[in-house]
PDB file of C-alpha atoms in Angstrom:
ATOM      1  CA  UNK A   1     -30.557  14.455   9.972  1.00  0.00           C
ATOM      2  CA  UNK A   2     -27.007  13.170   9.675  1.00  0.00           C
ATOM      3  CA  UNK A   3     -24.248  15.622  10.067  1.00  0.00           C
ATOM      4  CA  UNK A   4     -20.709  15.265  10.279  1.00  0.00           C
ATOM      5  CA  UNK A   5     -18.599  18.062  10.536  1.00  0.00           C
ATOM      6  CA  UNK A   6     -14.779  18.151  10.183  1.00  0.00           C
ATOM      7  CA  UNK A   7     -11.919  20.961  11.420  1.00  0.00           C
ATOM      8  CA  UNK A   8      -8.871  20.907  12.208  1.00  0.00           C
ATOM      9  CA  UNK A   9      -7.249  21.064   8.722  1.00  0.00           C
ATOM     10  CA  UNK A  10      -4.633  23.801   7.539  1.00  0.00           C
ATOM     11  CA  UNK A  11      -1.148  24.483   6.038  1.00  0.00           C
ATOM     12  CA  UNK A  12       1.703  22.162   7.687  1.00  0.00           C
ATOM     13  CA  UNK A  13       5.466  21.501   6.292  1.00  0.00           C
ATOM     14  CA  UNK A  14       6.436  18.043   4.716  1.00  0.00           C
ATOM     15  CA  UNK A  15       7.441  16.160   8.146  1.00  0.00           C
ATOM     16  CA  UNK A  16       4.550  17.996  10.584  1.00  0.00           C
ATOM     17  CA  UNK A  17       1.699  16.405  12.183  1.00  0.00           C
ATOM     18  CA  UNK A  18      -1.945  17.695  12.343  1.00  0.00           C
ATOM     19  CA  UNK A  19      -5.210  15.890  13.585  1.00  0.00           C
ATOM     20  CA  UNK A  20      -8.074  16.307  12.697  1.00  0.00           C
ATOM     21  CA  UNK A  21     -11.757  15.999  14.345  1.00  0.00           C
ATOM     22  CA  UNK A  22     -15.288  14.758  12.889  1.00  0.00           C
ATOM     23  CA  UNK A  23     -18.104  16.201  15.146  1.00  0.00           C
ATOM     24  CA  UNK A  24     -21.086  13.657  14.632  1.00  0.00           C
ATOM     25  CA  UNK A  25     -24.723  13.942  14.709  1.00  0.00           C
ATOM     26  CA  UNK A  26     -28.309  13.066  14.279  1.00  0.00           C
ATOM     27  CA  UNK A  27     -27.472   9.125  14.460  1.00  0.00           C
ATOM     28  CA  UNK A  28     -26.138   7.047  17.000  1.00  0.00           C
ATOM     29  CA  UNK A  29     -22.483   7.569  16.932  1.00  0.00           C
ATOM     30  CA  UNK A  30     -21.342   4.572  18.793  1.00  0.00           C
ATOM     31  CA  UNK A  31     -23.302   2.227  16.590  1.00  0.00           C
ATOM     32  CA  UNK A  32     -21.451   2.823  13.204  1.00  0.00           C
ATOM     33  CA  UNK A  33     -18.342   2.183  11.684  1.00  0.00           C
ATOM     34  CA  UNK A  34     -16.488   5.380   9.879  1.00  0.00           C
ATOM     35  CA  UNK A  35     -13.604   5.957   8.293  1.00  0.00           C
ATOM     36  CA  UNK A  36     -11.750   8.681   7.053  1.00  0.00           C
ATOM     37  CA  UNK A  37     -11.517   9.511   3.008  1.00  0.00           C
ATOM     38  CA  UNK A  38      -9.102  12.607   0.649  1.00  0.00           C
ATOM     39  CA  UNK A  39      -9.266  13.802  -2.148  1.00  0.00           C
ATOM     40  CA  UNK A  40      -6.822  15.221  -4.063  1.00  0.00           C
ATOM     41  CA  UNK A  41      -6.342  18.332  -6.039  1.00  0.00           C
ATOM     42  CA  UNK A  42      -6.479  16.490  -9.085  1.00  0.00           C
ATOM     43  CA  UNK A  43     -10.193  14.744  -7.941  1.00  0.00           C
ATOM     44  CA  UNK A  44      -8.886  11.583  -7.193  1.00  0.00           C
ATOM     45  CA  UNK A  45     -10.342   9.572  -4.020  1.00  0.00           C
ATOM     46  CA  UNK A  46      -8.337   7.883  -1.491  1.00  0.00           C
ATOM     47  CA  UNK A  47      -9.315   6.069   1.799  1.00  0.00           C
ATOM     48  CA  UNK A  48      -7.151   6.382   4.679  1.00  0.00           C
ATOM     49  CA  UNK A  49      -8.421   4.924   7.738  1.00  0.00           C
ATOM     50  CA  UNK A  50     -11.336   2.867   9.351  1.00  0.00           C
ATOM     51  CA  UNK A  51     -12.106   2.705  12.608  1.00  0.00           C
ATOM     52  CA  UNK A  52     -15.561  -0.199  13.807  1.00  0.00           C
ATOM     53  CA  UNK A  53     -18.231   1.464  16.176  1.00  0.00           C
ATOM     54  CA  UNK A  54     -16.662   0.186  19.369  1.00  0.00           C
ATOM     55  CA  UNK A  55     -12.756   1.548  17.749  1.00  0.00           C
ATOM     56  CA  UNK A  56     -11.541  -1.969  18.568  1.00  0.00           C
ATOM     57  CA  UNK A  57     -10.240  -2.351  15.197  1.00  0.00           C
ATOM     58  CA  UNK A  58      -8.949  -0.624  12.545  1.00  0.00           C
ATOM     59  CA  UNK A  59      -7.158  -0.296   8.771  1.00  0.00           C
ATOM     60  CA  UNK A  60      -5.314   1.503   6.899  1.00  0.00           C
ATOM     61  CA  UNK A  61      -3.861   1.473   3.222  1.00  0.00           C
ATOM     62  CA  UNK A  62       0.070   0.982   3.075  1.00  0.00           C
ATOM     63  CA  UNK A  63       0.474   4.624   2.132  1.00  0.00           C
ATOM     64  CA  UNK A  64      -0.510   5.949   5.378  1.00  0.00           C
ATOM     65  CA  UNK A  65       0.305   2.813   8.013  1.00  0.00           C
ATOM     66  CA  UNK A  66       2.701   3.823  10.383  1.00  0.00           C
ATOM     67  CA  UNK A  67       1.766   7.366   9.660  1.00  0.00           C
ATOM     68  CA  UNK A  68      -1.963   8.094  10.220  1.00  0.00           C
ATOM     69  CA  UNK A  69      -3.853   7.119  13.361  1.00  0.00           C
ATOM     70  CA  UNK A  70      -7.718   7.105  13.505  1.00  0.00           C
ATOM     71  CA  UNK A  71      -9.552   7.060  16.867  1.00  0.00           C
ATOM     72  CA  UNK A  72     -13.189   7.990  18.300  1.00  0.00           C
ATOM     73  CA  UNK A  73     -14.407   9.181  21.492  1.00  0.00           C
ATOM     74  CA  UNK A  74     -18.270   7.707  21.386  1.00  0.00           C
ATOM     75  CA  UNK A  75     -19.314   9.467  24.772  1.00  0.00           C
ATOM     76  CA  UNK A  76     -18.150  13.262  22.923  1.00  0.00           C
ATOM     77  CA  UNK A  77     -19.664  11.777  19.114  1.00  0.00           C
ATOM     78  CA  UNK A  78     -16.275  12.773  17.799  1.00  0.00           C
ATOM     79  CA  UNK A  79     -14.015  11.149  15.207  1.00  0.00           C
ATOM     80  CA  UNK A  80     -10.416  11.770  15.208  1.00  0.00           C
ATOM     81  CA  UNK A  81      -7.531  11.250  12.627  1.00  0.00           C
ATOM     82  CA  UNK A  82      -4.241  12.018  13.652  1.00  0.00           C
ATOM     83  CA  UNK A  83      -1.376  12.513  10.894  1.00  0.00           C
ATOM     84  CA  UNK A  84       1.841  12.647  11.316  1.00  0.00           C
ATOM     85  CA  UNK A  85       5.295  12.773   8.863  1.00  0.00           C
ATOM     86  CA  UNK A  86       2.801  14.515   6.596  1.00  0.00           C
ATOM     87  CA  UNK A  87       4.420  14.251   2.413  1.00  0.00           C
ATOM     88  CA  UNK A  88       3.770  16.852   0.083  1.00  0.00           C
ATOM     89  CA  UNK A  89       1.386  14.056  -1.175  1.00  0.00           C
ATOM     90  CA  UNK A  90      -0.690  14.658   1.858  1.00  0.00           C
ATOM     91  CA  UNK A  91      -2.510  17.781   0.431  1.00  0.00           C
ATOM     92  CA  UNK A  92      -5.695  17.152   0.373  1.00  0.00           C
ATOM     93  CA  UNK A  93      -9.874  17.621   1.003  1.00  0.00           C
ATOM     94  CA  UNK A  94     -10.171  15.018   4.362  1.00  0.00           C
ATOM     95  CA  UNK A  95     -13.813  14.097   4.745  1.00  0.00           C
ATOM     96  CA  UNK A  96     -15.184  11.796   7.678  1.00  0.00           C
ATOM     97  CA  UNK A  97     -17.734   8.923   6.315  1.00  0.00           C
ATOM     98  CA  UNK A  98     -20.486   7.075   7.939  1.00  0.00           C
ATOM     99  CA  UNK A  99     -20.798   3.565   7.111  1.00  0.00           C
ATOM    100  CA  UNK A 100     -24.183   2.727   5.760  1.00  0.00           C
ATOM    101  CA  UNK A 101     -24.453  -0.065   8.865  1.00  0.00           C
ATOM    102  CA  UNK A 102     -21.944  -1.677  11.244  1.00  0.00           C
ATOM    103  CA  UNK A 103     -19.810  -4.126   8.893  1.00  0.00           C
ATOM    104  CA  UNK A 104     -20.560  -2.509   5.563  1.00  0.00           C
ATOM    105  CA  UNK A 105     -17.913  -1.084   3.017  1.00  0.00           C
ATOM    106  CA  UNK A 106     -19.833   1.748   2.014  1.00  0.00           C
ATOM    107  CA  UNK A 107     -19.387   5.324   2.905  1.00  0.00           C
ATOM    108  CA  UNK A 108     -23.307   6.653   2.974  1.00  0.00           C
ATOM    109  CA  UNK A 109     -22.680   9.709   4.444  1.00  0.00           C
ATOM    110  CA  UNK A 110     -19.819  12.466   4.118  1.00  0.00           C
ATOM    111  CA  UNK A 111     -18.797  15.503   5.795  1.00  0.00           C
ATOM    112  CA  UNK A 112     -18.251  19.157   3.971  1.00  0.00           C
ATOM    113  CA  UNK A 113     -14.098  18.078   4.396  1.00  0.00           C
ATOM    114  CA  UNK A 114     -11.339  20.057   5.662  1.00  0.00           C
ATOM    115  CA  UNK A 115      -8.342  21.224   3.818  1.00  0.00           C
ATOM    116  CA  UNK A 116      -5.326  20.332   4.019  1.00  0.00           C
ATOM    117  CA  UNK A 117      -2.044  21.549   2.678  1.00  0.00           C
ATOM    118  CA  UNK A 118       1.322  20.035   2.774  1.00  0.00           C
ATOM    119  CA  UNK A 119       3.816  22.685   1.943  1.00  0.00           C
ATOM    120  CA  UNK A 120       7.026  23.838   2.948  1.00  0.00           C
TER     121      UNK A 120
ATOM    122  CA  UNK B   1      -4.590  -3.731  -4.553  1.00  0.00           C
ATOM    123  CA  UNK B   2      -7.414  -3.708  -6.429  1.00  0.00           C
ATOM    124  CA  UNK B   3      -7.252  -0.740  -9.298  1.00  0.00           C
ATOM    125  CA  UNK B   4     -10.793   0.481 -10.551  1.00  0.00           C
ATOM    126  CA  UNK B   5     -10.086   2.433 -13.905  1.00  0.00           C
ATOM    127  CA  UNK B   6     -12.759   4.844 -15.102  1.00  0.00           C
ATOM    128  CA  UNK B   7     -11.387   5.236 -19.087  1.00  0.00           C
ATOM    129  CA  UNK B   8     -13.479   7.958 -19.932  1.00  0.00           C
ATOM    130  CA  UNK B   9     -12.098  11.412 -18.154  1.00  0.00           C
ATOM    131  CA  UNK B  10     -15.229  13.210 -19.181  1.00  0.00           C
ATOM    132  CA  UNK B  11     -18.557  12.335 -21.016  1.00  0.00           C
ATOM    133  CA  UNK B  12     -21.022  14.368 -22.865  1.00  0.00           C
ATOM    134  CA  UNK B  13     -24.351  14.779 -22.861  1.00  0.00           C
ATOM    135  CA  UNK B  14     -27.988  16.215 -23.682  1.00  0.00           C
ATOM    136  CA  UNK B  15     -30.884  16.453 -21.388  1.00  0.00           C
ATOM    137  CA  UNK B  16     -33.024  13.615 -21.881  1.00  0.00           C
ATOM    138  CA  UNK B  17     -30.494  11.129 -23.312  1.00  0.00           C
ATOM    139  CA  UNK B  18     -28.900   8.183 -21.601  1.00  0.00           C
ATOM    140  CA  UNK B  19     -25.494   7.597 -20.874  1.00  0.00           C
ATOM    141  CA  UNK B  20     -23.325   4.691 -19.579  1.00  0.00           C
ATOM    142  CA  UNK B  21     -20.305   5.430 -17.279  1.00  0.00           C
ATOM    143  CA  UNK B  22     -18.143   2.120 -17.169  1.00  0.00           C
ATOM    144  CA  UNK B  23     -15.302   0.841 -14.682  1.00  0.00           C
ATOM    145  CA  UNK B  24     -13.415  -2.027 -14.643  1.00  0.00           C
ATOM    146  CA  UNK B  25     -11.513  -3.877 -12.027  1.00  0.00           C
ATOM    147  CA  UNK B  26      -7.687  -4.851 -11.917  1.00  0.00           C
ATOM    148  CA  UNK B  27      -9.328  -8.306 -10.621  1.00  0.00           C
ATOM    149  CA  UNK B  28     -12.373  -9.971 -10.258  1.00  0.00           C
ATOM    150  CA  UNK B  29     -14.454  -8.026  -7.239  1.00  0.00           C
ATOM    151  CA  UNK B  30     -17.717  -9.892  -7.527  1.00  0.00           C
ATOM    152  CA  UNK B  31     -20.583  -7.769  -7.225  1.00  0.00           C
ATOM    153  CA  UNK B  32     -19.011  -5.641  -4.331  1.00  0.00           C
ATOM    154  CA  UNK B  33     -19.081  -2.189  -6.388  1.00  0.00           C
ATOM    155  CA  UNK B  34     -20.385   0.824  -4.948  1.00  0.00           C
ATOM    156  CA  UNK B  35     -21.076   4.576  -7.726  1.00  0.00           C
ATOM    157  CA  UNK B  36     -21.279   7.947  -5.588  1.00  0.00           C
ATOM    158  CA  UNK B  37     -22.076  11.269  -7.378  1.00  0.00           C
ATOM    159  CA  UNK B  38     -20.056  14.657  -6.907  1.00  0.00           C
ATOM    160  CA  UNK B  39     -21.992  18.018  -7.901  1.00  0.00           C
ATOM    161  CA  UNK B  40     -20.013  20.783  -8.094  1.00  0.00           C
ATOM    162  CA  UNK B  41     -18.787  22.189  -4.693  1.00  0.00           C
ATOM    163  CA  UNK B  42     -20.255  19.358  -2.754  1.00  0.00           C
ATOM    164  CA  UNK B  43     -18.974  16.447  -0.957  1.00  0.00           C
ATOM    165  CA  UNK B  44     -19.729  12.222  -2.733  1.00  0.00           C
ATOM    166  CA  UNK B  45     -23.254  10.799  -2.488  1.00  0.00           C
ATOM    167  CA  UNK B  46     -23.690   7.309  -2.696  1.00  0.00           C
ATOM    168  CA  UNK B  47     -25.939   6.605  -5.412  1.00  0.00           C
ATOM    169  CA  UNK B  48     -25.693   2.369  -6.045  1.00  0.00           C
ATOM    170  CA  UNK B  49     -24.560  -0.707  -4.129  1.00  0.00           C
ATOM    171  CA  UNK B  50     -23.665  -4.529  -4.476  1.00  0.00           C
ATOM    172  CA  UNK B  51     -23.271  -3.062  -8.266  1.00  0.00           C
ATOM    173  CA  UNK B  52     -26.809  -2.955  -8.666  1.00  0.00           C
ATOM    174  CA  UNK B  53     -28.841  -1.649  -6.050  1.00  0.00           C
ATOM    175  CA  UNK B  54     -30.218   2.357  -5.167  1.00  0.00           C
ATOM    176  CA  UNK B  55     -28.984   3.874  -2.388  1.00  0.00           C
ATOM    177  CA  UNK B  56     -32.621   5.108  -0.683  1.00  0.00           C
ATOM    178  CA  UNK B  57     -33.972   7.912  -2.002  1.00  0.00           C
ATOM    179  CA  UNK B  58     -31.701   7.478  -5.354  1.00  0.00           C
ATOM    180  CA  UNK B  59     -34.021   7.992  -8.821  1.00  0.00           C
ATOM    181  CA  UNK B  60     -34.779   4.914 -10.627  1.00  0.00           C
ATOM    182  CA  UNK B  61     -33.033   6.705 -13.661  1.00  0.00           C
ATOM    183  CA  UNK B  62     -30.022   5.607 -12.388  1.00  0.00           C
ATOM    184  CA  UNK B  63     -29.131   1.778 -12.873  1.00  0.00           C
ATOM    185  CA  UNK B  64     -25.610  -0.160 -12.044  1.00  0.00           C
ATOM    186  CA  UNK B  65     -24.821  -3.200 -13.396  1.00  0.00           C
ATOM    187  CA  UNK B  66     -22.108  -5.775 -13.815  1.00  0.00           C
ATOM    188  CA  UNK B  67     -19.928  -8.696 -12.409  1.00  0.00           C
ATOM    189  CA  UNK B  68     -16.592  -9.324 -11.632  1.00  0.00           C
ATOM    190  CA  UNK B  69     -14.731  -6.939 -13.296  1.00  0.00           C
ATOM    191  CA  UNK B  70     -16.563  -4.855 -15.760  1.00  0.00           C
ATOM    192  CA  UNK B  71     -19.036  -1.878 -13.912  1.00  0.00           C
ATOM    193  CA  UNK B  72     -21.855   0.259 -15.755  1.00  0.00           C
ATOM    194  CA  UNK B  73     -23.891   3.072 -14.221  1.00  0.00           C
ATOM    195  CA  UNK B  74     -26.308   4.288 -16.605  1.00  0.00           C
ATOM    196  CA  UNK B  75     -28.358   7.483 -16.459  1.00  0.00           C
ATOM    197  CA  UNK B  76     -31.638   7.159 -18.203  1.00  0.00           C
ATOM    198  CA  UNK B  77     -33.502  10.426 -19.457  1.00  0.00           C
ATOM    199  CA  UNK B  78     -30.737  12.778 -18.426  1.00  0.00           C
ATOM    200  CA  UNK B  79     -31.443  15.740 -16.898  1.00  0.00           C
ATOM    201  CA  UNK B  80     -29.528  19.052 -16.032  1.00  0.00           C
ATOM    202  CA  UNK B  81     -29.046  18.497 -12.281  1.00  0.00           C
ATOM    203  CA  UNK B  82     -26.817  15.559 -13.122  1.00  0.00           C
ATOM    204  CA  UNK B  83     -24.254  17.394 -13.864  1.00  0.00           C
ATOM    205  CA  UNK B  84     -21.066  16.083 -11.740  1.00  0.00           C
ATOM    206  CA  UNK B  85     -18.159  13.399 -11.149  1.00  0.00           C
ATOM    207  CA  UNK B  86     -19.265   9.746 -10.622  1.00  0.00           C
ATOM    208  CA  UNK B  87     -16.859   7.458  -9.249  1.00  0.00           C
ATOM    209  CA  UNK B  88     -17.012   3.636  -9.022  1.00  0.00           C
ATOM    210  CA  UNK B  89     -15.079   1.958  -5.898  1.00  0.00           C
ATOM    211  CA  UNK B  90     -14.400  -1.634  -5.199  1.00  0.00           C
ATOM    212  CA  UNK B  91     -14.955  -3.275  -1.724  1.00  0.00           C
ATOM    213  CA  UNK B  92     -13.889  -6.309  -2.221  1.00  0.00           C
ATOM    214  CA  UNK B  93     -10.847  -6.333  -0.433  1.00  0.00           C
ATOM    215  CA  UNK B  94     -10.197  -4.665   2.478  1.00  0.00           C
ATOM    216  CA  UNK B  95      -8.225  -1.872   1.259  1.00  0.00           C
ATOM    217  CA  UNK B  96     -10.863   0.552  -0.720  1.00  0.00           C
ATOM    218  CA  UNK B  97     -10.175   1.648  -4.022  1.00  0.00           C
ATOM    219  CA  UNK B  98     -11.580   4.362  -5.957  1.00  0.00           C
ATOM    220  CA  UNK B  99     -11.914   4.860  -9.677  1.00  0.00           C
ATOM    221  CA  UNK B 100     -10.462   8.026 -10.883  1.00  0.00           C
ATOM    222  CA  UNK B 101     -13.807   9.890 -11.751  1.00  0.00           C
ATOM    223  CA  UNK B 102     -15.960  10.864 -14.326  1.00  0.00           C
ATOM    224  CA  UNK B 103     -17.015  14.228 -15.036  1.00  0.00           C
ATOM    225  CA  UNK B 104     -20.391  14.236 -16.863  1.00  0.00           C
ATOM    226  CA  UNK B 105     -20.968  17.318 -18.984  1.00  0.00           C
ATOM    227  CA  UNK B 106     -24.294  18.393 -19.850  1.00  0.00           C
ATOM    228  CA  UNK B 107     -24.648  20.039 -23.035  1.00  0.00           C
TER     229      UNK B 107
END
């Protein structure tokens, strides 16, 4: 069975960094692309960051470059998102996504998400 | 980037009924459309692909169709445990867009 299973979330002030983890299981890790996807208080989806299976490339939507920095460690099964100069905007549900196969768009399988809260 | 816009904020229905959910594209996306479903408390299931096609072990009361920039998920013969938000997003481009959600009332 898939799992994915995120911490590392929390309250942080406007201009802090957090990162956050995605501890992956029941699939081979290091054969699927993921990516990182909020949502907002108000419902509304947003993806943040992909990473490919090897981590050799990766993207990320204007409102996060410069900001947000996905990685993976494929020996531990663990996704990573680092964040940093965190906006009040930033508060958010962070769930980790599976990519239904290596080179597709879609996110078949979510974690529970971890909370975060931008607030000063 | 590509904006998906979900007009209807809510929808309501009765057990047994059908009901179409329907998202259009700032552009023209093809066929690369994706619906996931959000029960209450849970995190998005992918329920349709390629605007058209079940995810596995999705009922056949759900159909997605469409082209280019005008998206319909229909629920046939509506039943209680379909209560939740259904989103449409766009994978056309790189940069993944989202529709902002429709919450599906049962009545």
């Amino acid at each position: 069975e898939v799992q994915l299973v995120e911490s590392g979330g929390g309250l942080v002030k406007p201009g802090g960094s957090l990162k956050l983890s995605c501890a992956a299981s029941g699939f081979a890790f290091s054969s699927y692309d993921m990516s990182w996807v909020r949502q907002t208080p108000e419902k509304r989806l947003e993806w943040v960051a992909y990473i490919s299976s090897g981590g050799g490339s990766t993207y990320y939507p204007d409102t996060v470059k410069g900001r947000f920095t996905i990685s993976r460690d494929n020996a531990k099964n663990t996704l990573y998102l680092q964040m940093s100069s965190l906006k009040s905007e930033g508060t958010a549900m962070y769930y980790c996504a599976r990519h239904k196969e290596r080179g597709s768009a879609l996110f078949a399988y979510w974690g529970q998400g971890t909370l975060v809260t931008v607030s000063a | 980037d590509i904006v998906m816009t979900q007009s209807h904020k809510f929808m309501s229905t009765s057990v047994g009924d059908r009901v179409s959910i329907t998202c259009k594209a700032s552009q023209d996306v093809g066929t690369a459309v994706a619906w996931y479903q959000q029960k209450p408390g849970q995190s998005p299931k992918l329920l349709i692909y390629w605007a058209s096609t079940r995810h596995t072990g999705v009922p056949d009361r759900f159909t997605g169709s469409g082209s280019g920039t005008d998206f319909t998920l229909t629920i046939s013969n509506v039943q209680s445990e379909d209560l939740a938000d259904y989103f449409c997003q766009q994978y056309s481009s790189y940069m993944y867009t989202f529709g902002g959600g429709t919450k599906l009332e049962i009545k």
